[in-house]
Every structure is written in structure tokens, then in C-alpha cells.
């Protein structure tokens, strides 16, 4: 049985946290460090040659999870002895002993890496191996895929890459402007490429970088293993040819990553000391003191390396003291000087009301909130504001008044970036608004909305275990590194939406769309008062051929969207989606010219399919559907504006451009990683 932390803490305080029967290892805790007293199951070898083999790691983790709950992302082990099976340190994908565990780190004997920056740099590298380094890029000179980024074991950065001094064997090269390049630092922090792959940076935050070719230093050739061959170190100067690169060259080879706000930022790691057989926790006073220093420093340096965007908690039982001032949404509404019609329009005063919530574990005091209006060209940013003290779970709203520039396009979506800062920690979120738009019917699916699957009785998939449309919060489904279906809906884990086979049943692929089609028909949408109606819906779409390595996107397993203005008697196709995955992509479809001029209500039908004979993996979700049109103040004849990039009857297939399609692509498909990285 795995106990909650409060129960474990009580057992620790009573000295009862050591299961001893059944041959299990003795598990103790000193401070926030777990001590596992080695035995024949958890440690192999003998005096002078103790080590941790694969079977020992399985036993160690089993002993750990006999006592502690499944609430840790990684387990980091130090030993009281020199590990005969470990020449340094390594990360490995753990055995399936806990659903939340993403990695196991063996740091070798306490003191092997010192207790200062050497230990932090090594620990940082092993932690980062959960994501890094496996990136390729498209060589802009040849157009072919290149692995020149990679160095040692094809799992670390090359010494020739300007990797900002990444702890993953990275070098921070500086261009001297005369054909020479100097090393400013080596393995000193998390670099911008690291932070992008790990989910802390968006693609547009990664600055341009470069790769050196034909490098020589002091007459010696410099290769991708330069820091290990002794040709690259802090202060090294080399001549080289420079290849300029951007993150787009990486994305072209590996595909885009999920949006930053969908990635995990806060991690929990258990620090575990494994003793040699016969050694007890009582004899580990100096080792525990050294581990405590490394543990405390690691918590702080991780926040520093992620520029305040991430936290690391290494408490074994104590609540992680992490206050947060998390972005929780908001709205842009009319402000001072507006005409009061309820529609934000160009030239009017507006207010961005931003909600913040403390989702942490302690009170948030001293946070500062601000908004960035870079995504609203020409708008002046209001001053930052202090947030009130937020107790755990408490929420507050800050209003930021601004003027909508008069030359903004009507019907074009603009983005307000909200940011809060608490010490080194920062939280970001984005809030979109569309000036000059009159909202019609909005269906956010707090209920099923009166929508129905297989309303016409034409579906060809089985209703059970074949991916038929179903309403509610989705159960998460993954395949390798692909999140086929998220948890919940567009609004998070508790949100509901319509899904093709939302219940996971027996695992990935057990309830996706199979060998046919499934239809979802909306309730009637009133179009009264909308002069040029546009459909907006949010789409989750995954369609993969799984019998290839790696999987590839399908062709033919489309999502088809149709409209009817005669109560379902006739239907017209207005949108079709295929190919690349969509992660809550917003899609806007112009309806002018596609519906009857005298239509008063509309029905929409969404058809997902898996074309036989091959059964591919197809998952689709629909959420937050609405109709809108321009306000009278923004009629095209009056201001020459366009609705979300539309003119006339819309573009091909009915999907609109001009920034209306906010494309979010899921997870990058990568080569399979080796199990261990050193």
C-alpha cells in the first residue's frame, strides 16, 4: 500500500517508516532524504566492489514505493559506496513501478561530483536527459536532415554547437567577428534549446544560434567531442566556418512541440541515499549533510536555470512550499470612452481583466502582474500592478485599461499576454480578443448542448469500442510520445467536450475511430442579428498510421464539417481537416454564400472517419463552438475591414487565414531513446 505524505510523515516521526518483513529493504528517512539500507536485493557485489545493477534498481524502487506515494517525477539515488557498475552518473527510463515516475538518476557515491556546482551541473544533465539531446535539423545549405547537433552517444550536444553552455555537454561560443570563436562557458546552465525542448520556451523565444564546421584550435582539429578530447574548454579560441541556424530549422526536421502552456513546469524529485549492506542510516551523518546541501542547492538552481518558470521540490514528505500566482483566464471588455454596445471596437477604450489563482501550496505574497500588448500593434501598455496576498486556492482579478488602436482590423484576433512574477518565478498566459465581433450562439458544453451522435442513423462504426462520438471529459490516451487524447476538454482536466471514444477503455487505440465513420450533429444555432455569420470551433485532431516506425500522419482519415440551413434535409461541406495533428486548433469558417439568405437557424455536422481497410489511430474532439459576425460599426463597406482574413465567401475549403487558424501541433515524433544516458 502506498501511503499519502501525511501518513508517511507520521510514520517517520514515530520511527516506524521501515518495513522489514518479507525480505524488504529497510527504508528510513532523515530530514527530507530517504535512506534505503542496502541488502542482497538492492545492492550487488561485495566489499570493495558494491554496485547497482538493473535488478537492484527494480528492488530499490519497489522498496521506495512500498512506503511513499506515487507523487514523484524522478527518484535520484546517491550511494555510500563507489558504484562498481557506474563510471559516472546516468539517467534511465524507470521500470513501470509507478505511473508518475518519468526517470531514475544514479549519481554514484556521495562526493563523487563534489557538493558544489559540479554536483549541480551533473544532476542537471541527468535530469535533462528525460528530454535531451536528440534533436536533428534541416541543413539550410543542402535541405537534408542533419544530426550534427549531437555529440557523445548521440544523446548530448556537440561541442561545435553554440548551445549556451548547456549542462548537456553544451558550449557557449562567442563570435569574435574576425573568423574566430571563443568559449565563454561549458556545461554551466540550461540553454535556450534545452528550455525549448523541455517546454519552458516557445519557439519564438529561442534566439538564432550557430554550428561550427572545420574548427581548429592551436593547430588541432576540434570535433563534436571537443570537451572530452581536451580541445574545448572555457577560454578556448578556434577558427571555423559558421552555419547560422534558427529554431525553424529544428522544427522542419522534428516537427513542432506542444504549446508551452500545456507542458509540465513543476517537478518533484526524491533524494535517496543507498547504503552498503551492513551500513545503517545512523552511520551516514556526514553523507546526509552533503546530500542535504546538494538537495537545497538543486531546488534553487533549477528555478534560476528556468528563469523562474519552473520549480523543483525535493521534499520527501513535507508539503512543497511553492506559492503560485497562476494565470487563470480573463476577458477583454469595453472600457472608459466606449459606446456601451458591449462590443470592443477599434478606437474605443477597453479593459483586459486578468484572473490569477494561487494553485501552489503556500500563500503568495508580493506578486506583480502585468500585460504585454505586443500582440496588439500600436497599443500602449498599462503599468504593472501588485497582486493582493493570495491564500492557497484564492483567486483575484486585475483590470488593465488600454485603448484599442483605431487602425486595428475588425474581426481579426489579437493576443494579450498576461504575466505575473513572484521573486524569480513567472507565470504567463494569453488572452485573445477580436475587435468588432458580435457573438451569436456560444456553446461551451457545460452540458451536451443537445448535440447528438449518429442522429441520422448513417454511422458505420460500432457504438461500442469503435470511437463513436461521446460527451464528457476525455480520459487521457498516449502512444509512445504522442498524446492521442488529452484529459478533459479544451478548458482542462475537468472540462467536457464531444469526443470520438472519450473513454480510454483498455488502452490507446481501444476506443478510437475504427473502420468507418461517426457523425455528430449540433443543436440549432440561431443566426438572427448576424449580418455575415462565421462559424468558430476548436478542434483536437489526431490521425496516425501506427504500423510504421516512426508513426506517420494519415491521408484520407479526414474530419468533415457540413452545414444545413433547412433542418438537416440538405448539407453542404464547409471545412475539411486532414494530415498534421491539431491540438485545440481554433478554426473559423465563413458562411456567407454557403447558407440560404433567409436562413434563421443552422445545423452543423462533424464527421470523423477511419477509412478501411487499414485501421489507423484516429481521435477527434470538438469544443467551444460559436457563431459571430461584424458589429455595425465594423461593416466592411464602412471600414474596409475583413473578418478574420476573409473577403467574399471565404477561402478554399472554408477555413480562413489571416491568423484565424491558431495551429497547435502535438508532440514531436522522435527516434526511440536508449534506456540509459550518462
XYZ file of C-alpha atoms in Angstrom:
678
model
C 0.000 0.000 0.000
C 1.247 3.488 -0.859
C 0.544 5.959 1.894
C -0.230 9.660 1.472
C 2.545 12.019 2.508
C 0.851 12.991 5.752
C 0.754 9.348 6.826
C 4.368 8.787 5.813
C 5.430 11.861 7.775
C 3.683 10.485 10.861
C 5.423 7.125 10.489
C 8.782 8.899 10.095
C 8.199 10.916 13.243
C 7.390 7.727 15.152
C 10.366 5.822 13.732
C 8.018 3.341 12.059
C 8.848 4.039 8.411
C 10.871 0.867 7.842
C 9.110 -2.220 6.521
C 11.301 -5.180 7.498
C 9.249 -8.266 6.979
C 9.091 -10.278 3.769
C 12.738 -9.538 2.933
C 12.094 -5.901 2.000
C 14.930 -3.427 2.440
C 14.925 -1.141 5.469
C 13.603 2.275 4.445
C 14.345 5.177 6.762
C 14.113 8.941 6.428
C 16.399 11.648 7.798
C 15.149 15.156 7.260
C 13.802 15.121 3.721
C 16.230 12.480 2.484
C 15.164 8.856 2.153
C 17.710 6.226 3.273
C 17.486 2.677 1.971
C 19.805 0.364 3.857
C 21.378 -1.897 1.259
C 20.897 -5.652 1.275
C 21.381 -8.540 -1.144
C 18.351 -7.451 -3.172
C 19.124 -3.768 -3.522
C 22.952 -3.894 -3.816
C 25.080 -6.405 -5.726
C 28.735 -7.415 -5.274
C 30.795 -7.396 -2.137
C 33.131 -5.163 -0.096
C 35.306 -3.135 -2.438
C 33.008 -3.870 -5.357
C 29.435 -2.953 -4.467
C 27.230 -1.807 -7.327
C 23.707 -1.183 -8.551
C 22.552 -3.407 -11.402
C 19.236 -3.346 -13.212
C 17.725 -5.881 -10.832
C 18.906 -3.811 -7.852
C 17.233 -0.702 -9.233
C 13.969 -2.594 -9.575
C 14.274 -3.695 -5.940
C 15.203 -0.196 -4.748
C 12.193 1.376 -6.426
C 9.912 -1.363 -5.161
C 11.145 -0.707 -1.604
C 10.717 3.041 -2.065
C 7.154 2.759 -3.335
C 6.256 0.322 -0.579
C 6.385 3.381 1.655
C 5.967 6.513 -0.463
C 3.034 7.526 -2.686
C 3.139 7.809 -6.461
C 3.734 11.572 -6.398
C 7.325 11.849 -7.631
C 8.518 12.630 -11.145
C 12.032 11.323 -10.557
C 13.988 9.358 -7.996
C 17.624 10.430 -7.610
C 19.941 7.961 -5.877
C 23.316 8.585 -4.257
C 25.305 5.724 -2.777
C 27.562 5.480 0.258
C 29.983 3.402 -1.830
C 31.676 3.766 -5.204
C 29.244 2.109 -7.610
C 31.230 -0.548 -9.480
C 28.588 -0.569 -12.242
C 28.618 3.184 -12.771
C 31.600 5.070 -14.158
C 29.991 8.436 -13.517
C 26.273 9.196 -13.371
C 23.326 8.228 -15.524
C 19.649 8.736 -16.251
C 17.419 5.850 -17.194
C 13.805 5.308 -18.087
C 12.445 3.597 -14.974
C 10.724 0.235 -14.759
C 6.915 0.520 -14.618
C 6.612 0.629 -10.841
C 4.737 3.952 -10.638
C 2.587 5.801 -13.154
C 4.025 9.216 -12.361
C 7.719 8.298 -12.446
C 9.455 9.593 -15.588
C 13.073 8.927 -14.672
C 15.641 7.349 -12.373
C 19.024 9.030 -11.761
C 22.091 7.338 -10.293
C 24.585 9.990 -9.123
C 27.102 7.448 -7.779
C 28.895 7.821 -4.439
C 28.111 10.932 -2.463
C 31.030 13.299 -3.043
C 31.930 11.773 -6.444
C 30.927 15.078 -8.058
C 31.681 17.238 -5.032
C 28.918 19.111 -3.282
C 29.033 22.396 -5.186
C 28.490 23.299 -8.842
C 29.947 20.051 -10.170
C 27.144 18.155 -8.495
C 24.509 20.609 -9.776
C 25.817 20.516 -13.349
C 25.847 16.718 -13.386
C 22.447 16.443 -11.774
C 21.109 18.984 -14.268
C 22.414 16.942 -17.184
C 20.924 13.692 -15.936
C 17.567 15.327 -15.197
C 17.517 16.929 -18.659
C 18.126 13.545 -20.290
C 14.415 12.904 -19.885
C 14.093 15.227 -22.916
C 17.594 15.808 -24.298
C 19.502 15.705 -26.520
C 18.118 14.049 -29.629
C 17.433 16.960 -31.969
C 18.174 16.984 -35.672
C 17.758 19.891 -38.083
C 17.344 20.654 -41.755
C 20.660 21.874 -43.142
C 19.728 25.130 -44.940
C 22.553 24.529 -47.403
C 21.598 21.020 -48.509
C 17.966 20.717 -47.465
C 18.697 17.361 -45.847
C 18.263 16.220 -42.254
C 21.445 16.524 -40.186
C 22.474 15.160 -36.768
C 25.472 17.491 -36.434
C 23.931 18.950 -33.270
C 24.740 15.739 -31.446
C 27.916 14.669 -29.713
C 28.604 11.975 -27.124
C 26.459 8.852 -27.567
C 24.153 10.870 -29.870
C 22.448 11.967 -26.633
C 24.414 15.139 -25.801
C 25.062 18.386 -27.642
C 28.064 18.601 -29.933
C 30.996 20.716 -28.741
C 30.669 22.582 -32.059
C 27.137 23.793 -31.384
C 26.531 27.184 -29.816
C 24.345 25.652 -27.085
C 24.554 28.443 -24.479
C 26.791 26.324 -22.258
C 24.082 23.716 -21.729
C 24.709 21.236 -18.912
C 24.120 18.535 -21.526
C 27.737 18.812 -22.760
C 26.957 22.239 -24.179
C 29.384 25.010 -25.112
C 28.696 28.760 -25.171
C 30.609 30.013 -28.224
C 31.092 33.744 -28.832
C 31.720 35.095 -32.341
C 34.724 37.432 -32.180
C 33.849 38.974 -35.543
C 37.189 38.092 -37.162
C 36.631 34.475 -38.126
C 37.489 33.204 -34.674
C 35.222 31.966 -31.903
C 35.866 31.793 -28.164
C 34.324 29.664 -25.435
C 32.668 31.672 -22.695
C 31.424 28.723 -20.648
C 30.945 24.959 -20.725
C 28.145 22.944 -19.090
C 27.016 25.862 -16.947
C 23.198 26.100 -17.213
C 20.155 25.135 -19.254
C 20.435 26.740 -22.689
C 17.685 28.120 -24.886
C 17.451 24.899 -26.915
C 17.170 22.924 -23.677
C 14.402 25.177 -22.420
C 12.537 24.860 -25.716
C 12.639 21.060 -25.779
C 11.791 20.832 -22.064
C 8.740 23.060 -22.513
C 9.815 26.304 -20.867
C 10.406 28.333 -24.054
C 8.108 28.710 -27.021
C 9.715 28.545 -30.452
C 9.678 32.326 -30.881
C 11.690 32.735 -27.674
C 14.662 30.752 -28.986
C 17.236 33.167 -30.441
C 19.216 32.316 -33.589
C 22.292 30.166 -32.970
C 25.081 28.612 -34.991
C 27.128 25.493 -35.618
C 30.882 25.500 -36.258
C 32.433 23.485 -39.060
C 36.060 22.877 -39.935
C 37.042 24.169 -36.493
C 40.693 24.252 -35.423
C 42.322 25.445 -32.231
C 46.077 25.733 -31.769
C 46.606 23.709 -34.910
C 44.374 20.857 -33.714
C 41.074 19.918 -35.253
C 38.097 20.431 -32.946
C 35.364 17.827 -33.171
C 31.938 17.213 -31.649
C 33.565 15.589 -28.586
C 35.916 18.518 -28.026
C 35.178 18.999 -24.333
C 36.023 15.327 -23.725
C 39.048 15.277 -26.030
C 40.623 18.308 -24.347
C 40.335 20.635 -27.354
C 37.430 22.704 -25.986
C 37.199 24.429 -22.628
C 36.467 27.818 -21.145
C 38.745 30.335 -22.887
C 39.402 28.181 -25.984
C 39.613 30.134 -29.240
C 39.126 28.446 -32.605
C 38.895 29.325 -36.274
C 35.868 27.859 -38.030
C 33.217 28.189 -40.692
C 29.899 29.297 -39.236
C 26.498 27.822 -40.157
C 23.682 30.099 -38.978
C 20.547 28.354 -37.772
C 17.155 29.091 -36.229
C 14.665 27.017 -34.304
C 12.659 26.736 -37.517
C 15.426 24.531 -38.924
C 14.885 22.193 -35.970
C 11.095 22.235 -36.291
C 11.393 21.457 -40.001
C 13.191 18.214 -39.111
C 11.465 17.130 -35.893
C 8.090 18.836 -36.023
C 6.653 21.394 -33.594
C 6.271 20.725 -29.882
C 3.082 21.209 -27.849
C 2.300 24.747 -26.676
C 4.320 25.862 -23.666
C 1.229 26.253 -21.513
C 0.474 22.541 -21.988
C 3.847 21.386 -20.643
C 4.799 20.446 -17.100
C 6.813 23.141 -15.316
C 6.984 21.984 -11.698
C 8.689 18.753 -10.704
C 9.112 16.634 -7.603
C 12.235 14.560 -7.053
C 13.055 12.176 -4.220
C 16.644 12.190 -2.963
C 17.587 8.670 -1.837
C 20.795 7.509 -0.156
C 21.546 3.804 -0.629
C 23.996 2.375 1.882
C 26.308 -0.592 1.507
C 24.959 -3.805 3.092
C 25.517 -3.647 6.839
C 25.582 0.157 6.986
C 22.731 1.908 8.778
C 21.187 5.337 8.432
C 22.667 6.260 11.832
C 26.196 5.935 10.409
C 25.515 8.296 7.480
C 25.778 11.645 9.287
C 28.385 13.292 7.037
C 26.951 11.782 3.835
C 23.493 13.039 4.723
C 24.871 16.528 5.388
C 26.488 16.569 1.943
C 23.310 15.335 0.299
C 21.257 17.956 2.103
C 23.457 20.710 0.652
C 23.115 19.323 -2.863
C 19.368 18.941 -2.384
C 18.835 22.502 -1.190
C 21.060 23.956 -3.917
C 19.247 21.925 -6.591
C 15.865 23.385 -5.620
C 17.215 26.920 -6.018
C 19.348 26.451 -9.122
C 16.557 24.787 -11.072
C 14.377 27.871 -10.686
C 17.358 30.028 -11.675
C 18.130 27.926 -14.767
C 14.496 28.044 -15.922
C 14.375 31.817 -15.381
C 11.655 31.489 -12.808
C 9.349 29.404 -14.963
C 9.887 26.105 -13.180
C 10.229 24.725 -9.677
C 11.881 21.678 -8.196
C 10.603 20.205 -4.939
C 12.767 17.582 -3.248
C 10.791 17.195 -0.032
C 10.147 13.537 0.701
C 7.164 14.100 2.991
C 6.914 17.791 3.874
C 4.494 19.804 1.713
C 6.370 21.542 -1.087
C 6.384 25.229 -0.141
C 5.605 26.613 -3.591
C 3.381 29.696 -3.799
C 1.987 30.474 -7.232
C 0.179 33.313 -8.947
C -1.064 31.337 -11.933
C -2.848 32.879 -14.913
C -6.466 31.676 -14.813
C -8.020 33.353 -17.841
C -9.934 36.575 -18.220
C -11.660 38.764 -20.759
C -11.290 41.960 -22.754
C -14.382 44.168 -22.424
C -15.407 47.721 -23.228
C -13.770 50.360 -21.065
C -13.895 54.069 -20.463
C -14.990 56.079 -23.515
C -16.612 53.133 -25.303
C -20.080 53.388 -26.877
C -21.611 50.880 -24.463
C -22.889 48.400 -27.034
C -20.986 45.552 -25.377
C -18.648 45.086 -28.344
C -14.964 46.051 -28.171
C -14.248 48.060 -31.329
C -11.206 49.829 -32.818
C -10.691 53.284 -31.334
C -12.541 52.527 -28.105
C -11.347 52.230 -24.551
C -11.032 48.648 -23.326
C -10.115 46.757 -20.161
C -8.225 43.473 -20.010
C -9.478 41.749 -16.869
C -6.979 39.067 -15.883
C -7.723 36.389 -13.295
C -4.987 34.898 -11.133
C -5.193 31.921 -8.795
C -2.750 30.512 -6.261
C -2.514 26.850 -7.245
C 0.545 26.375 -5.043
C 0.964 25.068 -1.536
C 1.628 28.265 0.412
C 0.476 31.888 0.481
C 1.630 34.038 -2.451
C 2.761 37.466 -1.237
C 4.358 40.250 -3.248
C 3.447 39.082 -6.752
C 3.446 41.660 -9.556
C 1.063 41.409 -12.529
C 1.456 42.990 -15.956
C 0.275 42.619 -19.532
C 2.232 42.685 -22.774
C 0.406 44.263 -25.729
C 2.984 43.388 -28.364
C 0.245 41.262 -29.930
C -1.970 44.373 -30.230
C 0.018 46.590 -32.636
C 0.053 50.233 -31.635
C -1.488 49.797 -28.187
C 0.180 51.415 -25.187
C 0.813 49.069 -22.284
C -0.616 49.983 -18.877
C 1.559 49.940 -15.770
C 2.216 46.756 -13.820
C 0.166 46.199 -10.661
C 0.855 44.405 -7.387
C -1.429 41.494 -6.599
C -3.134 41.156 -3.266
C -1.866 38.433 -0.956
C -3.287 35.154 -2.259
C -4.003 32.300 0.103
C -3.800 28.771 -1.272
C -6.666 28.344 -3.733
C -7.618 32.031 -3.661
C -8.331 33.988 -6.845
C -8.180 37.671 -7.754
C -8.757 39.815 -10.844
C -6.669 42.766 -12.031
C -8.053 45.262 -14.583
C -5.645 46.735 -17.155
C -7.208 49.619 -19.114
C -5.945 50.412 -22.619
C -7.159 51.939 -25.873
C -7.773 49.706 -28.870
C -5.857 51.337 -31.766
C -8.249 52.734 -34.359
C -6.422 51.070 -37.240
C -6.802 47.509 -35.970
C -8.691 45.164 -38.271
C -12.243 44.275 -37.383
C -12.771 40.563 -36.917
C -9.032 39.900 -36.589
C -7.908 38.105 -33.441
C -5.302 39.861 -31.279
C -3.487 38.476 -28.270
C -2.852 39.986 -24.844
C -0.046 38.276 -22.930
C -0.526 38.307 -19.167
C 2.384 37.807 -16.819
C 2.858 37.585 -13.065
C 6.148 37.483 -11.207
C 6.875 36.291 -7.686
C 10.562 36.515 -6.923
C 12.323 34.592 -9.689
C 9.176 32.724 -10.671
C 6.996 33.900 -13.532
C 3.705 32.709 -14.994
C 2.434 33.594 -18.435
C -0.870 33.240 -20.201
C -2.535 34.550 -23.315
C -5.943 36.099 -23.764
C -7.350 36.568 -27.263
C -9.935 39.120 -28.306
C -11.431 40.024 -31.665
C -12.477 43.680 -32.120
C -15.772 44.422 -33.804
C -17.262 40.959 -33.433
C -20.861 40.337 -32.363
C -21.189 36.930 -30.716
C -24.186 34.816 -31.594
C -24.822 31.421 -30.044
C -21.871 30.173 -27.956
C -21.757 26.510 -26.931
C -19.076 25.733 -24.337
C -20.545 22.297 -23.488
C -21.263 22.700 -19.805
C -23.917 20.151 -20.848
C -24.097 18.147 -24.033
C -25.866 21.152 -25.587
C -28.485 18.995 -27.257
C -25.894 17.685 -29.706
C -26.283 14.074 -30.796
C -24.145 11.356 -32.280
C -25.474 9.343 -35.235
C -28.645 11.447 -35.387
C -29.444 10.339 -38.941
C -28.522 6.702 -38.322
C -25.843 6.704 -41.024
C -22.795 5.902 -38.890
C -20.785 2.846 -39.898
C -18.641 2.449 -36.776
C -19.868 0.308 -33.919
C -21.214 2.261 -30.952
C -19.062 0.303 -28.500
C -15.248 0.431 -28.603
C -15.095 1.891 -32.120
C -14.763 5.601 -31.434
C -18.377 6.771 -31.701
C -18.986 10.356 -30.586
C -19.444 10.679 -26.835
C -19.892 13.671 -24.490
C -17.940 14.379 -21.291
C -14.373 14.874 -20.040
C -11.936 12.756 -22.040
C -9.733 10.125 -20.462
C -6.083 10.711 -21.443
C -4.597 8.390 -24.034
C -0.972 8.244 -25.156
C 1.124 6.235 -27.567
C 4.914 6.483 -27.105
C 5.490 10.264 -27.054
C 2.136 11.081 -28.680
C -0.730 12.339 -26.533
C -3.559 10.986 -28.664
C -6.259 12.361 -26.397
C -5.851 14.879 -23.555
C -7.535 14.787 -20.192
C -10.871 16.623 -20.013
C -11.577 19.241 -22.664
C -10.147 22.475 -24.008
C -10.580 24.121 -20.594
C -8.606 21.494 -18.669
C -8.988 18.168 -16.920
C -12.496 18.850 -15.565
C -13.847 20.347 -18.778
C -16.276 18.454 -21.005
C -16.355 18.271 -24.788
C -17.509 15.912 -27.538
C -15.007 13.136 -28.305
C -14.689 10.151 -30.581
C -14.380 7.407 -27.959
C -13.611 9.655 -24.984
C -13.283 6.681 -22.580
C -9.875 5.033 -22.876
C -11.220 1.568 -22.034
C -8.351 -0.911 -22.467
C -5.583 1.451 -23.571
C -4.588 3.572 -26.531
C -6.362 2.515 -29.708
C -9.032 0.521 -27.893
C -11.734 3.149 -28.457
C -10.600 5.328 -31.370
C -12.487 5.654 -34.658
C -12.267 2.266 -36.403
C -13.174 1.175 -39.938
C -15.904 3.627 -40.792
C -17.380 6.999 -39.955
C -19.146 8.578 -36.988
C -21.283 11.737 -37.121
C -22.012 14.454 -34.561
C -24.920 16.836 -35.236
C -25.305 20.138 -33.411
C -28.372 21.635 -31.858
C -29.868 24.524 -33.908
C -27.844 27.742 -33.994
C -29.857 30.969 -34.418
C -28.374 33.373 -36.972
C -30.685 36.314 -36.351
C -28.809 39.609 -35.989
C -25.616 38.253 -37.566
C -25.025 40.066 -40.833
C -22.170 37.876 -42.106
C -22.052 34.816 -39.857
C -18.842 32.886 -39.280
C -18.551 29.522 -37.539
C -15.793 29.205 -34.954
C -14.943 25.856 -33.406
C -11.984 24.363 -31.557
C -10.597 21.083 -32.746
C -8.462 18.299 -31.337
C -7.454 16.025 -34.223
C -5.042 13.095 -34.290
C -4.820 10.647 -37.191
C -1.789 8.368 -37.392
C -0.621 5.340 -39.321
C 0.744 3.186 -36.493
C 2.268 0.313 -38.481
C 5.248 2.446 -39.500
C 8.307 3.430 -37.446
C 8.014 6.208 -36.539
C 4.237 6.651 -36.978
C 3.172 8.928 -39.844
C 0.121 11.138 -40.326
C -2.655 9.555 -42.367
C -4.177 10.548 -45.673
C -7.924 10.120 -46.052
C -8.961 9.877 -42.412
C -10.472 13.353 -42.554
C -12.747 15.368 -40.324
C -15.531 16.829 -42.486
C -17.707 19.742 -41.341
C -21.069 20.434 -43.014
C -23.849 22.997 -42.594
C -27.586 22.747 -43.158
C -29.985 25.692 -43.282
C -33.078 23.528 -43.896
C -33.203 21.486 -40.675
C -30.934 18.746 -41.962
C -32.662 17.991 -45.277
C -29.577 19.007 -47.288
C -25.969 19.504 -46.239
C -23.029 21.462 -47.674
C -19.389 20.811 -46.831
C -17.700 23.903 -45.367
C -14.470 22.593 -43.856
C -12.213 19.525 -44.072
C -9.235 18.665 -41.887
C -6.571 16.023 -42.511
C -2.872 15.348 -42.117
C -0.998 17.172 -39.362
C -2.261 16.872 -35.771
C -4.219 19.727 -34.241
C -4.058 20.466 -30.539
C -7.123 22.589 -29.820
C -6.782 24.439 -33.072
C -9.208 27.322 -33.487
C -10.919 27.184 -36.879
C -13.052 29.975 -38.360
C -15.287 29.209 -41.339
C -17.134 31.935 -43.277
C -20.755 31.040 -44.020
C -21.688 33.901 -46.357
C -22.649 32.406 -49.709
C -22.906 28.915 -48.236
C -26.255 29.155 -46.494
C -29.669 30.332 -47.606
C -30.059 34.101 -47.424
C -33.267 33.720 -45.423
C -31.876 31.114 -43.017
C -32.885 31.627 -39.393
C -31.283 28.556 -37.856
C -28.338 26.379 -38.820
C -27.264 22.831 -38.039
C -23.655 21.686 -38.178
C -22.463 18.123 -38.661
C -18.967 16.859 -37.815
C -17.947 13.549 -39.392
C -14.811 11.700 -38.243
C -13.627 8.680 -40.186
C -11.141 5.856 -40.400
C -11.124 4.707 -43.999
C -10.799 0.924 -44.331
C -9.100 -1.441 -44.952
C -6.243 -0.224 -42.692
C -7.212 0.622 -39.124
C -5.350 3.792 -38.214
C -5.391 5.581 -34.866
C -7.930 8.430 -35.104
C -9.077 10.603 -32.182
C -11.145 13.814 -32.565
C -12.525 16.331 -30.078
C -14.864 19.321 -30.581
C -15.224 22.120 -28.014
C -16.281 25.773 -27.675
C -18.380 26.294 -30.795
C -19.869 29.686 -31.672
C -21.257 31.929 -34.392
C -20.212 35.539 -34.811
C -20.325 38.453 -37.272
C -19.122 42.040 -37.528
C -20.706 44.787 -35.453
C -22.450 47.591 -37.399
C -19.515 49.905 -36.670
C -17.217 47.478 -38.460
C -19.197 46.630 -41.584
C -16.763 46.046 -44.469
C -18.299 48.873 -46.514
C -17.685 51.242 -43.646
C -14.142 50.426 -42.652
C -12.738 48.181 -45.350
C -12.006 45.500 -42.779
C -12.141 41.750 -43.249
C -13.477 39.111 -40.921
C -10.523 37.045 -39.724
C -8.781 37.252 -43.063
C -11.977 36.637 -45.097
C -13.234 38.548 -48.075
C -16.232 37.467 -50.122
C -17.306 33.907 -49.477
C -14.106 32.742 -47.829
C -11.097 30.742 -48.893
C -10.831 27.239 -50.262
C -12.495 24.664 -48.097
C -13.954 27.389 -45.920
C -11.032 27.580 -43.476
C -9.882 31.129 -43.004
C -6.371 32.500 -42.765
C -5.179 35.869 -41.505
C -4.246 34.487 -38.123
C -7.638 32.893 -37.520
C -6.321 29.373 -37.562
C -4.190 29.157 -34.448
C -2.426 25.909 -35.184
C -1.230 23.854 -32.213
C 0.636 20.668 -33.068
C 1.003 17.905 -30.523
C 4.215 16.068 -29.810
C 7.332 15.704 -31.878
C 7.936 12.211 -33.152
C 11.448 11.204 -32.243
C 13.639 8.184 -32.609
C 13.329 5.779 -29.713
C 15.718 6.751 -26.957
C 18.194 4.329 -25.481
C 17.307 3.338 -21.940
C 20.314 4.849 -20.217
C 22.111 8.182 -20.764
C 25.302 9.045 -18.974
